[in-house]
Amino acid sequence: MKNVLIVDNQISNCNLVSKLLKKNNYHVETTTRGDSALEMTKKTKFDIILAEFHLPDITGAKFFDEVRKTNPDTQMVMMGTEVHLKIAVDMIRRGANNFLSKPLNPDELINVIKDAENIPHTYGQKIVVPDMCYAGGLSSSPLSLVIGESPKAKAMMEQVKRVGPTSFSVVIQGETGTGKESVARLIHMNSRRKNGPFVAVDCGCLLREIAGSQLFGHEKGAFTGAVAKKSGFFEQAKGGTLFLDEISNLPLEIQVGLLRVLQEKVIRKVGGYNEIPVDIRIIAATNENLLNRMETSSFREDLYFRLCEYTLELPPLRECMEDLPRFIDFFLEQTCRELGKPKPTICEEVREFLQQYNWPGNIRELRNTIRRASLYVDRENMIRKDALPPHIKDYGNDPIGILSNPEKQGKVLRKYDLKSTALNAEYQRIVEVLEKVRFNKTKAAEILKIHRKTLYVKLKTLKIPY
């Protein structure tokens, strides 16, 4: 029998929920204060805690963090009345199993508690790292996975260890090149589905006209050119994991179909009438803020909450610079094995250039830089300054000063050489358009006639706050 602790500032709610859970064979204890709940967790091992966010003596976020410190394997379900959407999302990102709105729906509550109950205890267990995986979000060639040792990298791996063994749908957020597919594969390898297929799909490459066929399959004769019955990605991933990369690019009409699949666990081929059961786990990835996409009605709110049972945020490389030497040596050894050459030495000057650069392309950009530099070793088998791309060599000495001087970030560029004049004009135009569209990046990219990803690179490079 599982132990459940209910923490609610209203004794009537405690009694109602307690009665419901006891009928479903749970051992239940209740309290109306956060401080007494924390004392109870020191004396009793609770499997699940159902906690009100607005407690009288402590904030829900602080209560959550305090429980996590002493009871890392206790599953936490938060609840509240008229709680702002961003608060709920933040708590789920912190690691809460769910955030329920009051008044509670009894069936929904039992389902959430059962889901939390089925999560295995992972504290102290070692995470399985596959010998062959994909690094830096690359999908074209298999690479060994490199894991950082910085606090943020370790925190990310702890989250992988926690969510991996579950059946939760996961949304991985991170900038381009941070290794979202690598982490998705790592989650798959630490799940009960590790012996099943891992199917990766780039939603940005799905053709709007036939996206339904690509995902769900089609029957013969369903449309012009459908000369034979075909299985889609969902059927191909049966018993395993379906990774939907750049989920924000999924057309709205396909989002409706995906929502139904997540709800009903069945698909219907294009042109077909029979419903086909599918047993898969969904892991989605995005380099955009899906909450912003929801506000512009380009991403469905109901789909977001279906997908977002667990959110994992990947830190950019510039926030884990203590891992840089480890990554450099890893990619250097990897490239030299591929080329069949002895591992070269990187001179101190080059290491300083690599350390001061801000890596807008993250791990992918670092990997490509090291691979390129490995082709330009000198007679002493050393990589020197000339082996680096111009934009990295010039980064610390840029004439504007905005790229290397945080004090000038967000200020108007004011130099007079041709390069600075062009960058100044670009900076001013991007800021002007962003303000005009209220910082909607998709609309800004359309007005500027550039790809949205190109706009994000420019925002990072020019240090424009967004």
CSV table of C-alpha atoms in Angstrom, one decimal:
chain,number,residue,atom,x,y,z
A,1,MET,CA,0.0,0.0,0.0
A,2,LYS,CA,1.4,3.4,-1.1
A,3,ASN,CA,1.8,6.2,1.4
A,4,VAL,CA,0.2,9.5,0.3
A,5,LEU,CA,0.5,12.9,2.0
A,6,ILE,CA,-2.1,15.5,1.3
A,7,VAL,CA,-1.1,19.1,2.1
A,8,ASP,CA,-4.0,21.5,1.7
A,9,ASN,CA,-4.9,24.7,3.6
A,10,GLN,CA,-8.5,23.7,3.8
A,11,ILE,CA,-9.3,20.8,6.1
A,12,SER,CA,-12.5,20.0,4.1
A,13,ASN,CA,-10.4,19.4,0.9
A,14,CYS,CA,-8.0,17.2,2.9
A,15,ASN,CA,-10.9,15.0,4.2
A,16,LEU,CA,-12.6,14.7,0.7
A,17,VAL,CA,-9.4,13.7,-1.1
A,18,SER,CA,-8.3,11.4,1.8
A,19,LYS,CA,-11.6,9.6,1.6
A,20,LEU,CA,-11.3,9.1,-2.2
A,21,LEU,CA,-7.8,7.8,-2.0
A,22,LYS,CA,-8.5,5.5,0.9
A,23,LYS,CA,-11.3,3.9,-1.1
A,24,ASN,CA,-8.6,3.2,-3.8
A,25,ASN,CA,-6.4,1.4,-1.3
A,26,TYR,CA,-3.9,4.2,-0.4
A,27,HIS,CA,-2.6,4.9,3.0
A,28,VAL,CA,-3.2,8.7,3.5
A,29,GLU,CA,-2.0,11.3,6.0
A,30,THR,CA,-3.1,15.0,5.9
A,31,THR,CA,-1.9,18.4,7.1
A,32,THR,CA,-2.9,22.0,6.5
A,33,ARG,CA,0.6,23.6,6.8
A,34,GLY,CA,3.8,23.3,4.9
A,35,ASP,CA,6.1,23.3,7.9
A,36,SER,CA,4.3,20.4,9.5
A,37,ALA,CA,4.3,18.6,6.2
A,38,LEU,CA,8.1,18.9,6.0
A,39,GLU,CA,8.4,17.6,9.5
A,40,MET,CA,6.3,14.6,8.6
A,41,THR,CA,8.5,13.8,5.6
A,42,LYS,CA,11.5,13.5,7.9
A,43,LYS,CA,9.7,10.8,9.9
A,44,THR,CA,7.7,9.0,7.3
A,45,LYS,CA,8.7,7.9,3.8
A,46,PHE,CA,5.9,9.1,1.5
A,47,ASP,CA,5.6,7.7,-2.0
A,48,ILE,CA,3.4,10.6,-3.3
A,49,ILE,CA,2.7,14.1,-2.0
A,50,LEU,CA,-0.4,16.0,-3.2
A,51,ALA,CA,0.2,19.7,-2.2
A,52,GLU,CA,-1.7,22.9,-2.6
A,53,PHE,CA,0.5,25.6,-4.2
A,54,HIS,CA,-0.8,28.5,-2.1
A,55,LEU,CA,0.0,27.2,1.4
A,56,PRO,CA,-0.4,29.7,4.3
A,57,ASP,CA,3.2,29.5,5.6
A,58,ILE,CA,5.4,28.6,2.6
A,59,THR,CA,5.2,29.1,-1.2
A,60,GLY,CA,4.5,26.0,-3.3
A,61,ALA,CA,7.8,26.4,-5.1
A,62,LYS,CA,9.8,26.5,-1.9
A,63,PHE,CA,7.9,23.6,-0.4
A,64,PHE,CA,8.6,21.6,-3.5
A,65,ASP,CA,12.3,22.3,-3.4
A,66,GLU,CA,12.5,21.5,0.3
A,67,VAL,CA,10.9,18.1,-0.2
A,68,ARG,CA,13.2,17.4,-3.1
A,69,LYS,CA,16.3,18.0,-0.9
A,70,THR,CA,15.4,15.4,1.6
A,71,ASN,CA,13.1,13.0,-0.4
A,72,PRO,CA,14.3,13.1,-4.0
A,73,ASP,CA,12.3,10.0,-4.9
A,74,THR,CA,9.0,11.2,-3.6
A,75,GLN,CA,6.6,12.0,-6.4
A,76,MET,CA,5.0,15.5,-6.2
A,77,VAL,CA,1.7,16.5,-7.6
A,78,MET,CA,0.7,20.2,-7.2
A,79,MET,CA,-2.8,21.7,-7.2
A,80,GLY,CA,-4.4,25.1,-6.9
A,81,THR,CA,-7.3,27.4,-7.7
A,82,GLU,CA,-7.0,29.9,-10.6
A,83,VAL,CA,-3.2,29.3,-10.8
A,84,HIS,CA,-1.5,31.2,-13.7
A,85,LEU,CA,-0.4,29.0,-16.6
A,86,LYS,CA,3.2,30.0,-16.3
A,87,ILE,CA,3.3,28.9,-12.6
A,88,ALA,CA,2.0,25.5,-13.5
A,89,VAL,CA,4.5,25.1,-16.3
A,90,ASP,CA,7.3,26.3,-14.1
A,91,MET,CA,6.5,23.6,-11.4
A,92,ILE,CA,6.3,20.9,-14.1
A,93,ARG,CA,9.7,22.0,-15.3
A,94,ARG,CA,11.1,21.8,-11.8
A,95,GLY,CA,10.0,18.1,-11.7
A,96,ALA,CA,6.5,18.1,-10.5
A,97,ASN,CA,4.5,15.1,-11.9
A,98,ASN,CA,1.5,17.2,-12.6
A,99,PHE,CA,-0.4,20.4,-11.7
A,100,LEU,CA,-4.1,20.0,-11.1
A,101,SER,CA,-6.8,22.7,-11.1
A,102,LYS,CA,-9.3,22.9,-8.3
A,103,PRO,CA,-12.0,21.8,-7.9
A,104,LEU,CA,-10.4,18.4,-8.4
A,105,ASN,CA,-11.9,15.9,-10.8
A,106,PRO,CA,-11.9,12.5,-8.9
A,107,ASP,CA,-11.2,10.4,-12.0
A,108,GLU,CA,-8.4,12.7,-13.2
A,109,LEU,CA,-6.9,12.7,-9.7
A,110,ILE,CA,-6.8,8.9,-9.4
A,111,ASN,CA,-5.2,8.6,-12.9
A,112,VAL,CA,-2.5,11.2,-11.9
A,113,ILE,CA,-1.8,9.4,-8.6
A,114,LYS,CA,-1.6,6.0,-10.4
A,115,ASP,CA,0.8,7.5,-12.9
A,116,ALA,CA,3.0,8.9,-10.1
A,117,GLU,CA,2.8,5.6,-8.3
A,118,ASN,CA,4.2,3.7,-11.3
A,119,ILE,CA,7.3,5.8,-11.5
A,120,PRO,CA,10.2,3.7,-10.3
A,121,HIS,CA,12.6,5.0,-7.6
A,122,THR,CA,15.8,6.0,-9.4
A,123,TYR,CA,17.8,7.9,-6.8
A,124,GLY,CA,21.3,6.4,-6.5
A,125,GLN,CA,20.9,4.4,-9.7
A,126,LYS,CA,23.4,4.8,-12.5
A,127,ILE,CA,22.2,6.1,-15.8
A,128,VAL,CA,22.8,3.9,-18.9
A,129,VAL,CA,24.8,5.7,-21.5
A,130,PRO,CA,24.8,3.9,-24.9
A,131,ASP,CA,28.1,3.2,-26.6
A,132,MET,CA,26.8,4.7,-29.8
A,133,CYS,CA,24.6,7.8,-29.8
A,134,TYR,CA,24.2,11.1,-31.5
A,135,ALA,CA,26.0,14.2,-30.3
A,136,GLY,CA,25.2,17.8,-30.8
A,137,GLY,CA,21.7,17.0,-32.3
A,138,LEU,CA,23.3,15.5,-35.4
A,139,SER,CA,21.4,12.7,-37.1
A,140,SER,CA,23.6,12.0,-40.1
A,141,SER,CA,26.3,9.9,-38.5
A,142,PRO,CA,26.6,7.9,-35.3
A,143,LEU,CA,28.8,9.4,-32.6
A,144,SER,CA,29.7,8.5,-29.1
A,145,LEU,CA,27.9,10.6,-26.5
A,146,VAL,CA,29.9,13.1,-24.5
A,147,ILE,CA,28.4,14.2,-21.1
A,148,GLY,CA,29.5,17.4,-19.3
A,149,GLU,CA,30.5,17.6,-15.7
A,150,SER,CA,29.3,21.1,-15.0
A,151,PRO,CA,26.5,21.7,-12.4
A,152,LYS,CA,23.9,22.3,-15.2
A,153,ALA,CA,25.0,19.3,-17.1
A,154,LYS,CA,24.8,17.1,-14.0
A,155,ALA,CA,21.3,18.5,-13.2
A,156,MET,CA,20.2,17.7,-16.7
A,157,MET,CA,21.4,14.1,-16.4
A,158,GLU,CA,19.6,13.7,-13.1
A,159,GLN,CA,16.4,14.7,-14.9
A,160,VAL,CA,17.1,12.1,-17.6
A,161,LYS,CA,17.6,9.5,-14.9
A,162,ARG,CA,14.3,10.4,-13.2
A,163,VAL,CA,12.1,10.6,-16.3
A,164,GLY,CA,13.8,7.8,-18.4
A,165,PRO,CA,12.1,4.8,-16.8
A,166,THR,CA,8.7,6.3,-16.9
A,167,SER,CA,6.2,6.4,-19.8
A,168,PHE,CA,5.8,10.2,-19.7
A,169,SER,CA,5.8,12.2,-22.8
A,170,VAL,CA,8.7,14.6,-22.7
A,171,VAL,CA,9.3,18.0,-24.3
A,172,ILE,CA,13.0,18.9,-24.6
A,173,GLN,CA,13.7,22.6,-25.0
A,174,GLY,CA,17.0,24.0,-26.0
A,175,GLU,CA,18.8,26.1,-28.6
A,176,THR,CA,19.9,24.7,-31.9
A,177,GLY,CA,22.9,22.4,-31.5
A,178,THR,CA,22.5,21.7,-27.8
A,179,GLY,CA,22.0,18.0,-28.4
A,180,LYS,CA,18.3,17.5,-28.1
A,181,GLU,CA,18.2,14.3,-30.1
A,182,SER,CA,21.2,13.0,-28.1
A,183,VAL,CA,19.2,13.4,-24.9
A,184,ALA,CA,16.1,12.0,-26.4
A,185,ARG,CA,18.1,8.8,-27.3
A,186,LEU,CA,19.5,8.7,-23.8
A,187,ILE,CA,16.0,8.8,-22.4
A,188,HIS,CA,15.0,6.0,-24.7
A,189,MET,CA,18.0,3.9,-23.7
A,190,ASN,CA,17.0,4.3,-20.0
A,191,SER,CA,13.4,3.3,-20.6
A,192,ARG,CA,11.5,0.0,-20.7
A,193,ARG,CA,11.3,0.5,-24.4
A,194,LYS,CA,15.1,0.5,-25.0
A,195,ASN,CA,14.9,-2.7,-27.0
A,196,GLY,CA,12.2,-1.1,-29.3
A,197,PRO,CA,12.8,1.2,-32.2
A,198,PHE,CA,13.8,4.9,-31.9
A,199,VAL,CA,12.3,6.8,-34.8
A,200,ALA,CA,13.4,10.4,-35.3
A,201,VAL,CA,11.3,12.8,-37.3
A,202,ASP,CA,12.1,16.4,-38.2
A,203,CYS,CA,8.7,18.1,-38.2
A,204,GLY,CA,10.2,21.0,-40.2
A,205,CYS,CA,10.8,18.6,-43.1
A,206,LEU,CA,7.2,17.2,-43.2
A,207,LEU,CA,5.4,18.3,-46.3
A,208,ARG,CA,2.2,20.0,-45.4
A,209,GLU,CA,0.2,18.2,-48.1
A,210,ILE,CA,1.3,14.7,-47.1
A,211,ALA,CA,2.3,15.2,-43.5
A,212,GLY,CA,-0.6,13.0,-42.4
A,213,SER,CA,0.5,10.2,-44.6
A,214,GLN,CA,4.1,10.5,-43.4
A,215,LEU,CA,3.1,10.3,-39.8
A,216,PHE,CA,0.1,7.9,-39.8
A,217,GLY,CA,0.5,6.1,-43.1
A,218,HIS,CA,-2.0,5.7,-46.0
A,219,GLU,CA,-4.1,3.1,-47.7
A,220,LYS,CA,-3.6,2.3,-51.4
A,221,GLY,CA,-5.5,4.8,-53.6
A,222,ALA,CA,-5.9,7.3,-50.7
A,223,PHE,CA,-4.6,10.1,-53.0
A,224,THR,CA,-2.9,10.5,-56.4
A,225,GLY,CA,0.4,8.6,-56.3
A,226,ALA,CA,-0.6,6.3,-53.4
A,227,VAL,CA,0.0,3.2,-55.4
A,228,ALA,CA,0.5,1.0,-52.4
A,229,LYS,CA,-0.4,0.8,-48.7
A,230,LYS,CA,2.3,2.5,-46.5
A,231,SER,CA,3.1,2.6,-42.8
A,232,GLY,CA,3.8,5.9,-41.2
A,233,PHE,CA,6.3,6.9,-38.5
A,234,PHE,CA,3.9,6.0,-35.7
A,235,GLU,CA,3.6,2.4,-36.9
A,236,GLN,CA,7.4,2.2,-37.4
A,237,ALA,CA,8.0,3.3,-33.8
A,238,LYS,CA,5.6,0.7,-32.3
A,239,GLY,CA,6.9,-0.6,-29.0
A,240,GLY,CA,9.5,2.1,-28.9
A,241,THR,CA,10.0,5.9,-29.0
A,242,LEU,CA,8.9,8.5,-31.6
A,243,PHE,CA,11.1,11.6,-31.5
A,244,LEU,CA,9.4,14.7,-33.0
A,245,ASP,CA,12.1,17.2,-33.5
A,246,GLU,CA,11.2,20.9,-34.0
A,247,ILE,CA,7.6,20.1,-32.9
A,248,SER,CA,6.7,23.9,-33.2
A,249,ASN,CA,6.9,23.5,-37.0
A,250,LEU,CA,4.1,20.9,-37.1
A,251,PRO,CA,1.1,22.2,-39.2
A,252,LEU,CA,-2.0,23.0,-37.1
A,253,GLU,CA,-4.1,20.4,-38.9
A,254,ILE,CA,-1.6,17.7,-38.1
A,255,GLN,CA,-1.5,18.9,-34.5
A,256,VAL,CA,-5.2,18.0,-34.2
A,257,GLY,CA,-4.4,14.4,-35.5
A,258,LEU,CA,-1.5,14.1,-33.1
A,259,LEU,CA,-3.7,15.2,-30.1
A,260,ARG,CA,-6.1,12.4,-30.9
A,261,VAL,CA,-3.4,9.8,-31.1
A,262,LEU,CA,-2.1,10.9,-27.7
A,263,GLN,CA,-5.6,10.8,-26.2
A,264,GLU,CA,-6.8,7.6,-27.8
A,265,LYS,CA,-3.6,5.7,-28.4
A,266,VAL,CA,-4.8,4.8,-31.9
A,267,ILE,CA,-4.1,6.0,-35.4
A,268,ARG,CA,-6.1,6.0,-38.6
A,269,LYS,CA,-4.3,5.8,-42.0
A,270,VAL,CA,-5.1,8.4,-44.6
A,271,GLY,CA,-7.9,7.0,-46.7
A,272,GLY,CA,-8.5,4.3,-44.1
A,273,TYR,CA,-11.4,3.5,-41.8
A,274,ASN,CA,-9.9,1.1,-39.2
A,275,GLU,CA,-8.3,2.3,-36.0
A,276,ILE,CA,-4.9,0.9,-35.4
A,277,PRO,CA,-3.6,0.7,-31.8
A,278,VAL,CA,-0.1,2.2,-31.3
A,279,ASP,CA,2.1,1.6,-28.2
A,280,ILE,CA,4.7,4.3,-28.4
A,281,ARG,CA,6.3,7.0,-26.3
A,282,ILE,CA,6.5,10.5,-27.6
A,283,ILE,CA,9.5,12.7,-27.0
A,284,ALA,CA,9.3,16.2,-28.6
A,285,ALA,CA,12.0,18.8,-29.0
A,286,THR,CA,11.9,22.5,-29.8
A,287,ASN,CA,14.2,25.5,-29.9
A,288,GLU,CA,11.3,27.9,-29.5
A,289,ASN,CA,9.2,28.8,-26.5
A,290,LEU,CA,5.9,26.9,-27.1
A,291,LEU,CA,4.1,29.2,-24.7
A,292,ASN,CA,4.8,32.1,-27.0
A,293,ARG,CA,3.6,30.0,-30.0
A,294,MET,CA,0.4,29.2,-28.1
A,295,GLU,CA,-0.2,33.0,-27.5
A,296,THR,CA,0.0,33.5,-31.3
A,297,SER,CA,-2.4,30.5,-31.9
A,298,SER,CA,0.3,28.7,-33.9
A,299,PHE,CA,0.5,25.8,-31.4
A,300,ARG,CA,-2.5,24.2,-29.7
A,301,GLU,CA,-2.7,24.6,-26.0
A,302,ASP,CA,-4.4,21.2,-25.5
A,303,LEU,CA,-1.6,19.5,-27.4
A,304,TYR,CA,1.0,21.3,-25.4
A,305,PHE,CA,-0.3,20.0,-22.1
A,306,ARG,CA,-0.7,16.5,-23.6
A,307,LEU,CA,2.9,16.5,-24.7
A,308,CYS,CA,4.3,18.3,-21.7
A,309,GLU,CA,4.1,15.7,-19.0
A,310,TYR,CA,7.7,16.4,-18.3
A,311,THR,CA,9.9,19.3,-19.6
A,312,LEU,CA,13.6,19.1,-19.9
A,313,GLU,CA,15.6,22.3,-20.5
A,314,LEU,CA,19.1,21.9,-22.2
A,315,PRO,CA,21.6,24.6,-21.2
A,316,PRO,CA,23.5,26.3,-24.1
A,317,LEU,CA,27.2,25.7,-24.3
A,318,ARG,CA,28.0,29.3,-23.2
A,319,GLU,CA,26.4,28.5,-19.8
A,320,CYS,CA,28.6,25.4,-19.3
A,321,MET,CA,32.0,26.7,-20.4
A,322,GLU,CA,33.7,24.6,-17.7
A,323,ASP,CA,32.8,21.6,-19.9
A,324,LEU,CA,34.5,23.1,-22.9
A,325,PRO,CA,38.0,21.4,-22.5
A,326,ARG,CA,36.2,18.1,-22.1
A,327,PHE,CA,34.2,18.6,-25.3
A,328,ILE,CA,37.2,19.8,-27.2
A,329,ASP,CA,39.3,16.8,-26.3
A,330,PHE,CA,36.4,14.4,-27.0
A,331,PHE,CA,35.8,15.8,-30.5
A,332,LEU,CA,39.5,16.0,-31.2
A,333,GLU,CA,40.0,12.3,-30.4
A,334,GLN,CA,36.9,11.3,-32.3
A,335,THR,CA,38.0,13.2,-35.5
A,336,CYS,CA,41.5,11.8,-35.3
A,337,ARG,CA,40.2,8.3,-35.1
A,338,GLU,CA,38.1,8.9,-38.1
A,339,LEU,CA,41.0,10.4,-40.1
A,340,GLY,CA,43.5,7.8,-38.9
A,341,LYS,CA,45.9,10.4,-37.6
A,342,PRO,CA,47.6,11.0,-34.2
A,343,LYS,CA,45.8,13.3,-31.9
A,344,PRO,CA,47.3,16.9,-32.3
A,345,THR,CA,48.0,19.4,-29.6
A,346,ILE,CA,46.0,22.6,-29.3
A,347,CYS,CA,48.1,25.6,-28.5
A,348,GLU,CA,47.2,27.8,-25.6
A,349,GLU,CA,46.3,30.8,-27.8
A,350,VAL,CA,43.7,28.6,-29.7
A,351,ARG,CA,42.2,27.4,-26.4
A,352,GLU,CA,41.8,31.0,-25.3
A,353,PHE,CA,40.0,31.9,-28.6
A,354,LEU,CA,37.7,28.9,-28.1
A,355,GLN,CA,37.1,29.8,-24.5
A,356,GLN,CA,36.1,33.4,-25.1
A,357,TYR,CA,33.8,32.7,-28.1
A,358,ASN,CA,30.1,32.6,-27.2
A,359,TRP,CA,29.1,29.5,-29.4
A,360,PRO,CA,25.7,30.5,-30.8
A,361,GLY,CA,25.6,27.1,-32.6
A,362,ASN,CA,26.5,25.3,-29.3
A,363,ILE,CA,27.9,21.8,-29.3
A,364,ARG,CA,27.3,21.3,-33.0
A,365,GLU,CA,29.3,24.4,-33.9
A,366,LEU,CA,32.1,23.3,-31.6
A,367,ARG,CA,32.3,19.9,-33.1
A,368,ASN,CA,32.4,21.3,-36.6
A,369,THR,CA,35.1,23.8,-35.6
A,370,ILE,CA,37.3,21.1,-34.1
A,371,ARG,CA,36.8,18.8,-37.1
A,372,ARG,CA,37.9,21.7,-39.4
A,373,ALA,CA,40.8,22.7,-37.3
A,374,SER,CA,42.1,19.0,-37.3
A,375,LEU,CA,42.8,19.4,-41.0
A,376,TYR,CA,45.1,22.3,-40.5
A,377,VAL,CA,47.8,21.0,-38.1
A,378,ASP,CA,51.3,22.2,-38.6
A,379,ARG,CA,54.5,20.1,-38.9
A,380,GLU,CA,54.7,19.8,-35.1
A,381,ASN,CA,51.2,18.3,-35.1
A,382,MET,CA,49.8,21.3,-33.4
A,383,ILE,CA,46.6,23.3,-34.0
A,384,ARG,CA,47.3,27.0,-34.1
A,385,LYS,CA,45.4,30.2,-34.7
A,386,ASP,CA,45.3,30.0,-38.5
A,387,ALA,CA,43.3,26.8,-38.2
A,388,LEU,CA,40.3,28.6,-36.7
A,389,PRO,CA,37.5,30.2,-38.8
A,390,PRO,CA,37.7,34.1,-39.1
A,391,HIS,CA,34.6,34.8,-37.0
A,392,ILE,CA,36.1,33.0,-34.0
A,393,LYS,CA,39.5,34.6,-34.3
A,394,ASP,CA,37.9,38.0,-34.7
A,395,TYR,CA,35.3,37.5,-31.9
A,396,GLY,CA,37.4,39.0,-29.1
A,397,ASN,CA,38.6,41.9,-31.2
A,398,ASP,CA,35.4,42.8,-33.0
A,399,PRO,CA,35.4,46.5,-33.8
A,400,ILE,CA,31.9,47.0,-32.2
A,401,GLY,CA,32.8,45.7,-28.8
A,402,ILE,CA,29.2,44.4,-28.4
A,403,LEU,CA,30.2,40.8,-29.0
A,404,SER,CA,32.8,40.5,-26.3
A,405,ASN,CA,31.8,43.3,-23.8
A,406,PRO,CA,28.7,42.6,-21.8
A,407,GLU,CA,28.5,46.2,-20.7
A,408,LYS,CA,27.7,47.2,-24.3
A,409,GLN,CA,25.0,44.5,-24.8
A,410,GLY,CA,21.7,46.0,-26.0
A,411,LYS,CA,23.3,49.5,-26.7
A,412,VAL,CA,23.4,51.2,-30.0
A,413,LEU,CA,26.5,50.3,-32.0
A,414,ARG,CA,28.6,53.3,-32.7
A,415,LYS,CA,31.7,52.7,-34.8
A,416,TYR,CA,32.5,54.1,-38.2
A,417,ASP,CA,34.2,51.4,-40.2
A,418,LEU,CA,32.2,49.7,-43.0
A,419,LYS,CA,31.7,46.4,-41.1
A,420,SER,CA,30.4,48.2,-38.0
A,421,THR,CA,28.2,50.4,-40.0
A,422,ALA,CA,26.5,47.4,-41.6
A,423,LEU,CA,26.1,45.6,-38.3
A,424,ASN,CA,24.7,48.8,-36.7
A,425,ALA,CA,22.1,49.1,-39.4
A,426,GLU,CA,21.2,45.4,-39.0
A,427,TYR,CA,20.9,45.8,-35.3
A,428,GLN,CA,18.7,48.8,-35.5
A,429,ARG,CA,16.4,47.2,-38.2
A,430,ILE,CA,15.9,44.0,-36.2
A,431,VAL,CA,15.1,45.9,-33.0
A,432,GLU,CA,12.7,48.2,-34.9
A,433,VAL,CA,10.8,45.2,-36.4
A,434,LEU,CA,10.7,43.3,-33.1
A,435,GLU,CA,9.2,46.3,-31.3
A,436,LYS,CA,6.7,46.7,-34.1
A,437,VAL,CA,5.4,43.1,-33.9
A,438,ARG,CA,5.7,43.0,-30.1
A,439,PHE,CA,8.7,40.6,-30.2
A,440,ASN,CA,6.9,37.9,-32.2
A,441,LYS,CA,9.9,36.2,-33.8
A,442,THR,CA,7.9,34.4,-36.5
A,443,LYS,CA,6.3,37.6,-37.8
A,444,ALA,CA,9.6,39.5,-37.5
A,445,ALA,CA,11.4,36.9,-39.6
A,446,GLU,CA,8.7,37.2,-42.2
A,447,ILE,CA,9.0,41.0,-42.4
A,448,LEU,CA,12.8,40.8,-42.5
A,449,LYS,CA,12.5,38.0,-45.2
A,450,ILE,CA,14.9,35.6,-43.3
A,451,HIS,CA,14.4,32.2,-41.8
A,452,ARG,CA,13.3,32.2,-38.2
A,453,LYS,CA,16.4,30.2,-37.2
A,454,THR,CA,18.5,32.8,-38.9
A,455,LEU,CA,16.8,35.5,-36.8
A,456,TYR,CA,17.6,33.6,-33.6
A,457,VAL,CA,21.3,33.4,-34.6
A,458,LYS,CA,21.4,37.1,-35.2
A,459,LEU,CA,19.7,37.9,-31.9
A,460,LYS,CA,22.3,35.9,-30.1
A,461,THR,CA,25.2,37.3,-32.1
A,462,LEU,CA,24.2,40.9,-31.7
A,463,LYS,CA,23.1,40.3,-28.0
A,464,ILE,CA,19.7,41.7,-28.7
A,465,PRO,CA,17.5,40.9,-25.6
A,466,TYR,CA,14.4,38.9,-26.4
